[in-house]
């Protein structure tokens, strides 16, 4: 064999060997999520930003349908086939996964210091000693409205309930628009965009929510029944056939310009921006009387954790530390307006509707949905029962008092407050 041939073979061998090492070092991480609407944002913005800064780690975003996520994820975790990274729902659903050993303890993860105790509370043990998901975003409740409709009818943005119902009555009397787009067929809308939207102004946000957990208040108390009495007054303004109207129906009615007001979660913003051909604004849940303290549901909504059985745990922790960074927070909050960063670093948002929602943090006291922490761990599940009762009250098939009594009876059947 000639020296030239030998040298060539050695060089080829060296190149192939180096390539083999590089290939062997590449790690691929898979993210489990229910946010299938976010696929393009992960593929086009978030993942490229991470991979550019972290060569050798590839990331795949692999979402399930939202309604199927919990069951699909649990099946994969039980079978040992789940991805490396688990998108976390807030509070009890993720706490249960942690207790079963399906989420790793991330208390000491680099970057967790970038979040407040409130931000971390949705993904911690009850004593706050262990954190198991990196907080990503919260969503804020309120009302989105058609600015063109308000201008056409000469309606000012309502700040009190009296002004709110006067606006609804004026819209109804004119007849051009359905006053408010919300159906009750899917149940959860009635609770999430109805009861949990306006309720904190009655039960005083965290004061009432924590008192309910401690057993110092009951769902039959006036501050918990009153929001249902107000919801019952929505019925004449929801349009014909709202009882058979699904969530997508409600979205379409509003974005097509047929309804003037949409009881909303801020997660609607990015979808509405692409579909609505009119100017939009937003207002916080109206207070009962001018001068009352306002409260908003600023609900920890989404986090991300580590599957303890991941074969790429170190790479996954590198990714999670990046998710905890101000860089991720800025990209995410602007790519998904309406999902507000939980990072302590200030994030500048460009979307005017998102800016309007987040501005309420400066003047209103924040709380989370009353049913999400502790109170939905048993059967009957208070969150799911609240869906049913909220729809019943709006439909007029159950009184506010009867609905509240049934909810409290169900809670009493399994929940005993800690003494």
Tab-separated table of C-alpha atoms in Angstrom:
chain	number	residue	atom	x	y	z
A	1	UNK	CA	0.000	0.000	0.000
A	2	UNK	CA	1.451	3.361	-0.975
A	3	UNK	CA	2.057	6.079	1.571
A	4	UNK	CA	-0.401	8.340	-0.316
A	5	UNK	CA	-3.168	5.720	-0.121
A	6	UNK	CA	-2.433	5.013	3.520
A	7	UNK	CA	-2.553	8.720	4.347
A	8	UNK	CA	-5.873	9.039	2.521
A	9	UNK	CA	-7.375	6.121	4.411
A	10	UNK	CA	-6.216	7.524	7.733
A	11	UNK	CA	-7.683	10.945	6.907
A	12	UNK	CA	-10.993	9.398	5.851
A	13	UNK	CA	-11.055	7.315	8.983
A	14	UNK	CA	-10.340	10.385	11.080
A	15	UNK	CA	-13.127	12.432	9.406
A	16	UNK	CA	-15.649	9.615	9.751
A	17	UNK	CA	-14.652	9.095	13.358
A	18	UNK	CA	-15.092	12.769	14.161
A	19	UNK	CA	-18.486	12.799	12.420
A	20	UNK	CA	-19.479	9.713	14.348
A	21	UNK	CA	-18.578	11.377	17.640
A	22	UNK	CA	-20.562	14.494	16.686
A	23	UNK	CA	-23.566	12.392	15.719
A	24	UNK	CA	-23.298	10.391	18.907
A	25	UNK	CA	-23.302	13.568	20.986
A	26	UNK	CA	-26.459	15.002	19.394
A	27	UNK	CA	-29.391	14.699	21.806
A	28	UNK	CA	-33.006	14.993	20.707
A	29	UNK	CA	-35.582	16.197	23.237
A	30	UNK	CA	-39.320	15.694	22.774
A	31	UNK	CA	-41.852	18.071	24.357
A	32	UNK	CA	-45.300	16.770	25.304
A	33	UNK	CA	-47.966	19.521	25.186
A	34	UNK	CA	-51.687	20.239	24.760
A	35	UNK	CA	-50.972	23.506	22.940
A	36	UNK	CA	-51.299	22.262	19.357
A	37	UNK	CA	-52.123	25.836	18.303
A	38	UNK	CA	-48.525	26.766	19.174
A	39	UNK	CA	-46.787	24.296	16.851
A	40	UNK	CA	-45.622	26.931	14.343
A	41	UNK	CA	-44.333	29.233	17.100
A	42	UNK	CA	-42.213	26.465	18.601
A	43	UNK	CA	-40.925	25.315	15.232
A	44	UNK	CA	-40.226	28.772	13.794
A	45	UNK	CA	-39.199	30.874	16.796
A	46	UNK	CA	-38.541	29.123	20.098
A	47	UNK	CA	-36.725	25.955	19.024
A	48	UNK	CA	-34.422	27.716	16.499
A	49	UNK	CA	-33.405	30.256	19.178
A	50	UNK	CA	-32.515	27.463	21.612
A	51	UNK	CA	-30.758	25.231	19.089
A	52	UNK	CA	-28.646	28.134	17.825
A	53	UNK	CA	-27.312	28.713	21.341
A	54	UNK	CA	-27.043	25.004	22.184
A	55	UNK	CA	-25.521	23.021	19.292
A	56	UNK	CA	-25.806	19.300	19.800
A	57	UNK	CA	-29.298	19.450	21.307
A	58	UNK	CA	-32.305	19.093	18.996
A	59	UNK	CA	-35.854	19.716	20.164
A	60	UNK	CA	-39.157	18.353	18.822
A	61	UNK	CA	-42.499	19.839	19.874
A	62	UNK	CA	-45.082	17.036	19.857
A	63	UNK	CA	-48.536	18.250	20.958
A	64	UNK	CA	-51.772	16.331	21.503
A	65	UNK	CA	-55.313	17.682	21.188
A	66	UNK	CA	-56.126	19.716	24.335
A	67	UNK	CA	-59.076	17.551	25.352
A	68	UNK	CA	-57.019	14.371	24.956
A	69	UNK	CA	-53.770	15.563	26.534
A	70	UNK	CA	-54.228	14.435	30.140
A	71	UNK	CA	-55.336	10.911	29.220
A	72	UNK	CA	-52.758	10.545	26.426
A	73	UNK	CA	-49.934	11.815	28.636
A	74	UNK	CA	-50.848	9.535	31.538
A	75	UNK	CA	-50.956	6.531	29.203
A	76	UNK	CA	-47.518	7.373	27.795
A	77	UNK	CA	-46.036	7.957	31.246
A	78	UNK	CA	-47.403	4.645	32.505
A	79	UNK	CA	-46.016	2.884	29.415
A	80	UNK	CA	-42.630	4.597	29.702
A	81	UNK	CA	-42.970	6.171	26.253
A	82	UNK	CA	-43.533	9.833	27.177
A	83	UNK	CA	-41.250	12.581	25.919
A	84	UNK	CA	-38.369	14.141	27.835
A	85	UNK	CA	-40.211	17.341	28.664
A	86	UNK	CA	-43.767	17.539	29.992
A	87	UNK	CA	-45.893	20.661	29.562
A	88	UNK	CA	-47.549	21.176	32.939
A	89	UNK	CA	-51.102	22.180	33.683
A	90	UNK	CA	-51.386	24.249	36.862
A	91	UNK	CA	-51.900	23.042	40.398
A	92	UNK	CA	-53.466	19.685	41.226
A	93	UNK	CA	-53.120	17.894	37.873
A	94	UNK	CA	-49.342	18.372	37.850
A	95	UNK	CA	-49.011	17.831	41.604
A	96	UNK	CA	-50.572	14.407	41.108
A	97	UNK	CA	-48.015	13.613	38.376
A	98	UNK	CA	-45.208	14.656	40.735
A	99	UNK	CA	-46.581	12.473	43.531
A	100	UNK	CA	-46.668	9.511	41.119
A	101	UNK	CA	-43.020	10.082	40.197
A	102	UNK	CA	-43.804	11.320	36.684
A	103	UNK	CA	-42.231	14.768	37.169
A	104	UNK	CA	-38.736	15.397	38.506
A	105	UNK	CA	-37.932	17.752	41.380
A	106	UNK	CA	-36.589	20.973	39.827
A	107	UNK	CA	-36.186	22.977	43.047
A	108	UNK	CA	-32.445	23.446	42.513
A	109	UNK	CA	-32.566	24.002	38.739
A	110	UNK	CA	-30.537	26.975	37.532
A	111	UNK	CA	-32.998	29.717	36.566
A	112	UNK	CA	-35.725	28.962	39.114
A	113	UNK	CA	-34.533	32.000	41.053
A	114	UNK	CA	-36.072	34.107	38.245
A	115	UNK	CA	-39.602	33.392	39.516
A	116	UNK	CA	-41.539	34.674	42.511
A	117	UNK	CA	-43.203	32.390	45.034
A	118	UNK	CA	-46.595	33.261	43.508
A	119	UNK	CA	-45.349	32.332	40.023
A	120	UNK	CA	-44.024	28.985	41.295
A	121	UNK	CA	-47.077	28.218	43.460
A	122	UNK	CA	-48.959	26.419	40.669
A	123	UNK	CA	-46.198	23.807	40.401
A	124	UNK	CA	-45.139	23.212	43.993
A	125	UNK	CA	-46.023	20.844	46.788
A	126	UNK	CA	-48.524	22.225	49.294
A	127	UNK	CA	-45.695	23.111	51.707
A	128	UNK	CA	-43.786	24.931	48.950
A	129	UNK	CA	-40.629	22.890	49.531
A	130	UNK	CA	-40.452	21.194	46.119
A	131	UNK	CA	-40.930	22.770	42.665
A	132	UNK	CA	-41.512	20.445	39.724
A	133	UNK	CA	-42.178	22.653	36.665
A	134	UNK	CA	-40.628	25.826	35.302
A	135	UNK	CA	-43.374	28.507	35.149
A	136	UNK	CA	-44.011	29.722	31.610
A	137	UNK	CA	-47.096	31.927	31.488
A	138	UNK	CA	-50.340	33.083	33.026
A	139	UNK	CA	-53.595	34.107	31.373
A	140	UNK	CA	-55.840	36.987	32.416
A	141	UNK	CA	-59.645	37.067	32.295
A	142	UNK	CA	-61.750	39.980	31.108
A	143	UNK	CA	-63.882	41.066	28.155
A	144	UNK	CA	-62.814	41.740	24.561
A	145	UNK	CA	-65.043	44.100	22.620
A	146	UNK	CA	-65.605	45.285	19.061
A	147	UNK	CA	-64.416	48.911	19.070
A	148	UNK	CA	-66.236	49.660	15.830
A	149	UNK	CA	-69.530	48.487	17.363
A	150	UNK	CA	-69.013	50.573	20.506
A	151	UNK	CA	-68.185	53.663	18.433
A	152	UNK	CA	-71.182	53.127	16.122
A	153	UNK	CA	-73.565	52.903	19.082
A	154	UNK	CA	-71.857	55.579	21.193
A	155	UNK	CA	-71.041	53.229	24.061
A	156	UNK	CA	-68.295	54.042	26.560
A	157	UNK	CA	-66.205	51.216	27.994
A	158	UNK	CA	-68.056	50.064	31.136
A	159	UNK	CA	-66.303	50.208	34.494
A	160	UNK	CA	-69.243	49.258	36.744
A	161	UNK	CA	-71.870	46.540	36.483
A	162	UNK	CA	-74.597	49.159	36.007
A	163	UNK	CA	-72.692	50.553	33.007
A	164	UNK	CA	-72.052	47.020	31.721
A	165	UNK	CA	-75.739	46.055	31.671
A	166	UNK	CA	-76.703	49.449	30.243
A	167	UNK	CA	-74.264	48.792	27.382
A	168	UNK	CA	-75.723	45.309	26.801
A	169	UNK	CA	-79.248	46.734	26.767
A	170	UNK	CA	-78.284	49.431	24.264
A	171	UNK	CA	-76.630	46.876	21.950
A	172	UNK	CA	-79.699	44.623	22.163
A	173	UNK	CA	-82.120	47.467	21.478
A	174	UNK	CA	-80.176	48.535	18.371
A	175	UNK	CA	-80.328	44.991	16.955
A	176	UNK	CA	-77.240	45.166	14.736
A	177	UNK	CA	-75.086	42.986	17.002
A	178	UNK	CA	-75.609	40.119	19.417
A	179	UNK	CA	-74.675	41.846	22.685
A	180	UNK	CA	-72.385	39.088	23.984
A	181	UNK	CA	-70.975	35.915	22.391
A	182	UNK	CA	-70.949	33.021	24.824
A	183	UNK	CA	-72.663	29.645	24.685
A	184	UNK	CA	-73.318	27.089	27.390
A	185	UNK	CA	-73.183	23.831	25.421
A	186	UNK	CA	-69.529	23.116	26.256
A	187	UNK	CA	-70.117	24.004	29.935
A	188	UNK	CA	-66.552	25.119	30.752
A	189	UNK	CA	-67.038	28.500	29.053
A	190	UNK	CA	-69.839	29.380	31.452
A	191	UNK	CA	-67.532	28.783	34.414
A	192	UNK	CA	-64.191	29.964	33.047
A	193	UNK	CA	-65.317	33.051	31.119
A	194	UNK	CA	-68.372	33.600	33.300
A	195	UNK	CA	-68.161	32.704	36.993
A	196	UNK	CA	-64.360	32.779	37.351
A	197	UNK	CA	-64.185	35.997	35.322
A	198	UNK	CA	-66.562	38.160	37.367
A	199	UNK	CA	-66.438	36.223	40.666
A	200	UNK	CA	-63.203	37.624	42.160
A	201	UNK	CA	-64.806	41.086	42.410
A	202	UNK	CA	-67.358	39.513	44.777
A	203	UNK	CA	-65.255	37.161	46.904
A	204	UNK	CA	-62.315	39.600	46.929
A	205	UNK	CA	-59.847	37.463	45.053
A	206	UNK	CA	-57.283	35.686	47.205
A	207	UNK	CA	-59.045	36.682	50.430
A	208	UNK	CA	-62.125	34.657	49.527
A	209	UNK	CA	-60.318	31.848	47.701
A	210	UNK	CA	-58.029	31.108	50.652
A	211	UNK	CA	-60.903	31.433	53.139
A	212	UNK	CA	-62.795	28.791	51.160
A	213	UNK	CA	-59.817	26.413	51.354
A	214	UNK	CA	-59.490	27.049	55.108
A	215	UNK	CA	-63.198	26.407	55.649
A	216	UNK	CA	-63.771	29.968	56.869
A	217	UNK	CA	-66.181	30.631	53.974
A	218	UNK	CA	-68.671	28.446	52.130
A	219	UNK	CA	-69.975	28.473	48.561
A	220	UNK	CA	-73.402	29.279	50.031
A	221	UNK	CA	-72.119	32.589	51.467
A	222	UNK	CA	-73.430	35.743	49.809
A	223	UNK	CA	-70.108	36.594	48.108
A	224	UNK	CA	-70.106	33.220	46.317
A	225	UNK	CA	-73.812	33.152	45.394
A	226	UNK	CA	-73.911	36.734	44.090
A	227	UNK	CA	-71.784	36.107	40.974
A	228	UNK	CA	-74.308	33.468	39.924
A	229	UNK	CA	-77.133	35.982	40.362
A	230	UNK	CA	-75.253	38.329	38.028
A	231	UNK	CA	-74.563	35.535	35.519
A	232	UNK	CA	-78.287	34.732	35.421
A	233	UNK	CA	-78.839	38.280	34.147
A	234	UNK	CA	-76.600	37.561	31.113
A	235	UNK	CA	-79.198	35.269	29.503
A	236	UNK	CA	-81.181	37.878	27.508
A	237	UNK	CA	-77.980	39.185	25.915
A	238	UNK	CA	-76.417	35.960	24.616
A	239	UNK	CA	-78.453	35.662	21.412
A	240	UNK	CA	-80.901	33.056	20.162
A	241	UNK	CA	-79.912	29.431	20.687
A	242	UNK	CA	-76.927	30.118	22.953
A	243	UNK	CA	-77.719	26.885	24.833
A	244	UNK	CA	-76.617	24.905	21.731
A	245	UNK	CA	-73.671	27.207	20.973
A	246	UNK	CA	-70.190	25.672	21.252
A	247	UNK	CA	-66.936	27.418	22.131
A	248	UNK	CA	-65.817	27.626	18.457
A	249	UNK	CA	-69.284	28.991	17.597
A	250	UNK	CA	-68.784	31.795	20.119
A	251	UNK	CA	-65.334	32.597	18.772
A	252	UNK	CA	-66.692	32.751	15.220
A	253	UNK	CA	-69.656	34.960	16.144
A	254	UNK	CA	-67.285	37.503	17.614
A	255	UNK	CA	-64.504	37.435	15.018
A	256	UNK	CA	-67.027	37.636	12.167
A	257	UNK	CA	-68.299	40.886	13.672
A	258	UNK	CA	-71.731	39.581	14.642
A	259	UNK	CA	-71.314	40.072	18.410
A	260	UNK	CA	-70.141	43.191	20.233
A	261	UNK	CA	-68.635	41.710	23.423
A	262	UNK	CA	-66.793	38.462	24.126
A	263	UNK	CA	-66.228	37.225	27.728
A	264	UNK	CA	-62.633	36.205	27.327
A	265	UNK	CA	-59.419	34.746	28.442
A	266	UNK	CA	-56.353	36.538	27.136
A	267	UNK	CA	-55.355	33.345	25.300
A	268	UNK	CA	-57.814	34.380	22.576
A	269	UNK	CA	-55.716	37.383	21.493
A	270	UNK	CA	-53.430	35.779	18.915
A	271	UNK	CA	-56.317	33.889	17.262
A	272	UNK	CA	-58.588	36.919	17.228
A	273	UNK	CA	-55.803	39.101	15.785
A	274	UNK	CA	-55.610	36.865	12.718
A	275	UNK	CA	-59.374	36.497	12.236
A	276	UNK	CA	-61.123	39.728	13.228
A	277	UNK	CA	-61.350	42.452	10.571
A	278	UNK	CA	-62.256	45.189	13.058
A	279	UNK	CA	-60.562	47.096	15.867
A	280	UNK	CA	-60.649	45.391	19.263
A	281	UNK	CA	-60.312	46.589	22.815
A	282	UNK	CA	-60.550	44.974	26.246
A	283	UNK	CA	-61.938	45.874	29.658
A	284	UNK	CA	-61.545	44.289	33.079
A	285	UNK	CA	-64.522	42.683	34.848
A	286	UNK	CA	-66.712	45.623	35.919
A	287	UNK	CA	-66.875	46.355	39.655
A	288	UNK	CA	-70.163	46.483	41.533
A	289	UNK	CA	-69.845	50.160	42.469
A	290	UNK	CA	-67.573	52.973	41.271
A	291	UNK	CA	-64.538	53.152	43.513
A	292	UNK	CA	-64.576	49.468	44.512
A	293	UNK	CA	-61.254	47.626	44.447
A	294	UNK	CA	-61.044	45.586	41.244
A	295	UNK	CA	-59.842	41.991	41.179
A	296	UNK	CA	-58.712	39.973	38.164
A	297	UNK	CA	-58.114	36.306	37.541
A	298	UNK	CA	-54.414	36.300	36.569
A	299	UNK	CA	-54.170	32.560	36.442
A	300	UNK	CA	-50.925	30.593	36.335
A	301	UNK	CA	-51.668	28.509	33.280
A	302	UNK	CA	-48.683	26.724	31.796
A	303	UNK	CA	-45.300	25.393	32.897
A	304	UNK	CA	-42.854	22.729	31.744
A	305	UNK	CA	-41.185	19.901	33.637
A	306	UNK	CA	-38.798	16.974	33.290
A	307	UNK	CA	-39.795	13.358	32.806
A	308	UNK	CA	-37.637	11.525	35.407
A	309	UNK	CA	-37.254	8.616	32.943
A	310	UNK	CA	-35.732	10.825	30.238
A	311	UNK	CA	-32.546	9.361	28.770
A	312	UNK	CA	-31.402	12.925	28.096
A	313	UNK	CA	-31.912	14.510	31.506
A	314	UNK	CA	-28.853	16.780	31.357
A	315	UNK	CA	-29.834	18.153	27.945
A	316	UNK	CA	-33.408	18.565	29.174
A	317	UNK	CA	-32.208	20.571	32.180
A	318	UNK	CA	-30.203	22.801	29.835
A	319	UNK	CA	-33.417	23.428	27.919
A	320	UNK	CA	-35.421	24.092	31.098
A	321	UNK	CA	-32.837	26.613	32.313
A	322	UNK	CA	-33.244	28.380	28.967
A	323	UNK	CA	-37.040	28.389	29.423
A	324	UNK	CA	-36.405	30.113	32.770
A	325	UNK	CA	-34.419	32.886	31.055
A	326	UNK	CA	-35.547	36.423	30.132
A	327	UNK	CA	-34.711	35.572	26.483
A	328	UNK	CA	-37.334	32.823	26.383
A	329	UNK	CA	-39.843	35.018	28.260
A	330	UNK	CA	-39.528	37.813	25.694
A	331	UNK	CA	-39.816	35.541	22.641
A	332	UNK	CA	-42.737	33.576	24.112
A	333	UNK	CA	-44.784	36.549	25.349
A	334	UNK	CA	-44.523	38.343	21.999
A	335	UNK	CA	-45.028	35.236	19.845
A	336	UNK	CA	-48.117	34.348	21.902
A	337	UNK	CA	-49.741	37.627	22.970
A	338	UNK	CA	-52.130	36.913	25.803
A	339	UNK	CA	-49.834	34.421	27.503
A	340	UNK	CA	-48.074	36.627	30.024
A	341	UNK	CA	-44.608	35.865	31.299
A	342	UNK	CA	-44.248	34.750	34.911
A	343	UNK	CA	-40.533	35.607	34.857
A	344	UNK	CA	-39.536	38.357	37.287
A	345	UNK	CA	-37.684	40.131	34.464
A	346	UNK	CA	-39.754	42.848	32.787
A	347	UNK	CA	-40.961	41.793	29.329
A	348	UNK	CA	-41.829	44.430	26.747
A	349	UNK	CA	-44.884	43.386	24.744
A	350	UNK	CA	-45.761	44.831	21.366
A	351	UNK	CA	-49.415	43.767	20.994
A	352	UNK	CA	-51.829	46.548	22.078
A	353	UNK	CA	-54.572	44.154	23.230
A	354	UNK	CA	-52.072	42.189	25.335
A	355	UNK	CA	-50.786	45.470	26.763
A	356	UNK	CA	-54.348	46.391	27.767
A	357	UNK	CA	-54.890	43.087	29.605
A	358	UNK	CA	-51.564	43.199	31.428
A	359	UNK	CA	-52.078	46.851	32.432
A	360	UNK	CA	-54.809	45.690	34.834
A	361	UNK	CA	-52.076	44.202	37.026
A	362	UNK	CA	-51.181	47.796	37.963
A	363	UNK	CA	-54.636	48.697	39.263
A	364	UNK	CA	-56.393	45.436	40.206
A	365	UNK	CA	-55.531	42.743	42.742
A	366	UNK	CA	-54.673	39.372	41.153
A	367	UNK	CA	-56.019	35.960	42.059
A	368	UNK	CA	-56.308	32.517	40.461
A	369	UNK	CA	-59.374	30.419	39.651
A	370	UNK	CA	-61.029	29.440	42.914
A	371	UNK	CA	-61.448	25.746	42.102
A	372	UNK	CA	-57.913	24.909	40.936
A	373	UNK	CA	-55.922	24.501	44.139
A	374	UNK	CA	-56.850	21.774	46.658
A	375	UNK	CA	-60.639	21.957	46.133
A	376	UNK	CA	-60.843	19.742	43.050
A	377	UNK	CA	-58.842	16.787	44.346
A	378	UNK	CA	-61.855	14.712	45.348
A	379	UNK	CA	-65.121	13.445	43.896
A	380	UNK	CA	-67.278	15.237	42.962
A	381	UNK	CA	-64.653	17.447	41.319
A	382	UNK	CA	-65.476	21.057	42.181
A	383	UNK	CA	-64.014	22.465	38.948
A	384	UNK	CA	-66.091	20.185	36.734
A	385	UNK	CA	-69.211	20.656	38.855
A	386	UNK	CA	-68.772	24.435	38.620
A	387	UNK	CA	-68.904	24.091	34.816
A	388	UNK	CA	-72.301	22.375	35.045
A	389	UNK	CA	-73.795	24.721	37.642
A	390	UNK	CA	-72.609	27.862	35.828
A	391	UNK	CA	-74.276	26.677	32.615
A	392	UNK	CA	-77.453	25.740	34.486
A	393	UNK	CA	-77.714	29.156	36.124
A	394	UNK	CA	-77.240	30.998	32.821
A	395	UNK	CA	-79.730	28.683	31.094
A	396	UNK	CA	-82.231	29.408	33.856
A	397	UNK	CA	-82.666	25.751	34.828
A	398	UNK	CA	-81.233	26.203	38.336
A	399	UNK	CA	-81.294	29.149	40.747
A	400	UNK	CA	-78.054	30.698	42.021
A	401	UNK	CA	-78.923	29.554	45.547
A	402	UNK	CA	-79.658	25.951	44.514
A	403	UNK	CA	-76.505	25.728	42.406
A	404	UNK	CA	-74.333	27.039	45.250
A	405	UNK	CA	-75.935	24.681	47.760
A	406	UNK	CA	-75.285	21.665	45.518
A	407	UNK	CA	-71.644	22.686	45.010
A	408	UNK	CA	-71.097	23.085	48.757
A	409	UNK	CA	-72.815	19.762	49.460
A	410	UNK	CA	-70.515	18.021	46.973
A	411	UNK	CA	-67.440	19.660	48.469
A	412	UNK	CA	-68.506	18.763	52.019
A	413	UNK	CA	-68.871	15.111	51.013
A	414	UNK	CA	-65.101	14.697	50.679
A	415	UNK	CA	-63.245	17.869	51.717
A	416	UNK	CA	-62.341	18.536	55.324
A	417	UNK	CA	-60.349	21.759	55.782
A	418	UNK	CA	-57.094	21.426	57.723
A	419	UNK	CA	-57.453	22.602	61.302
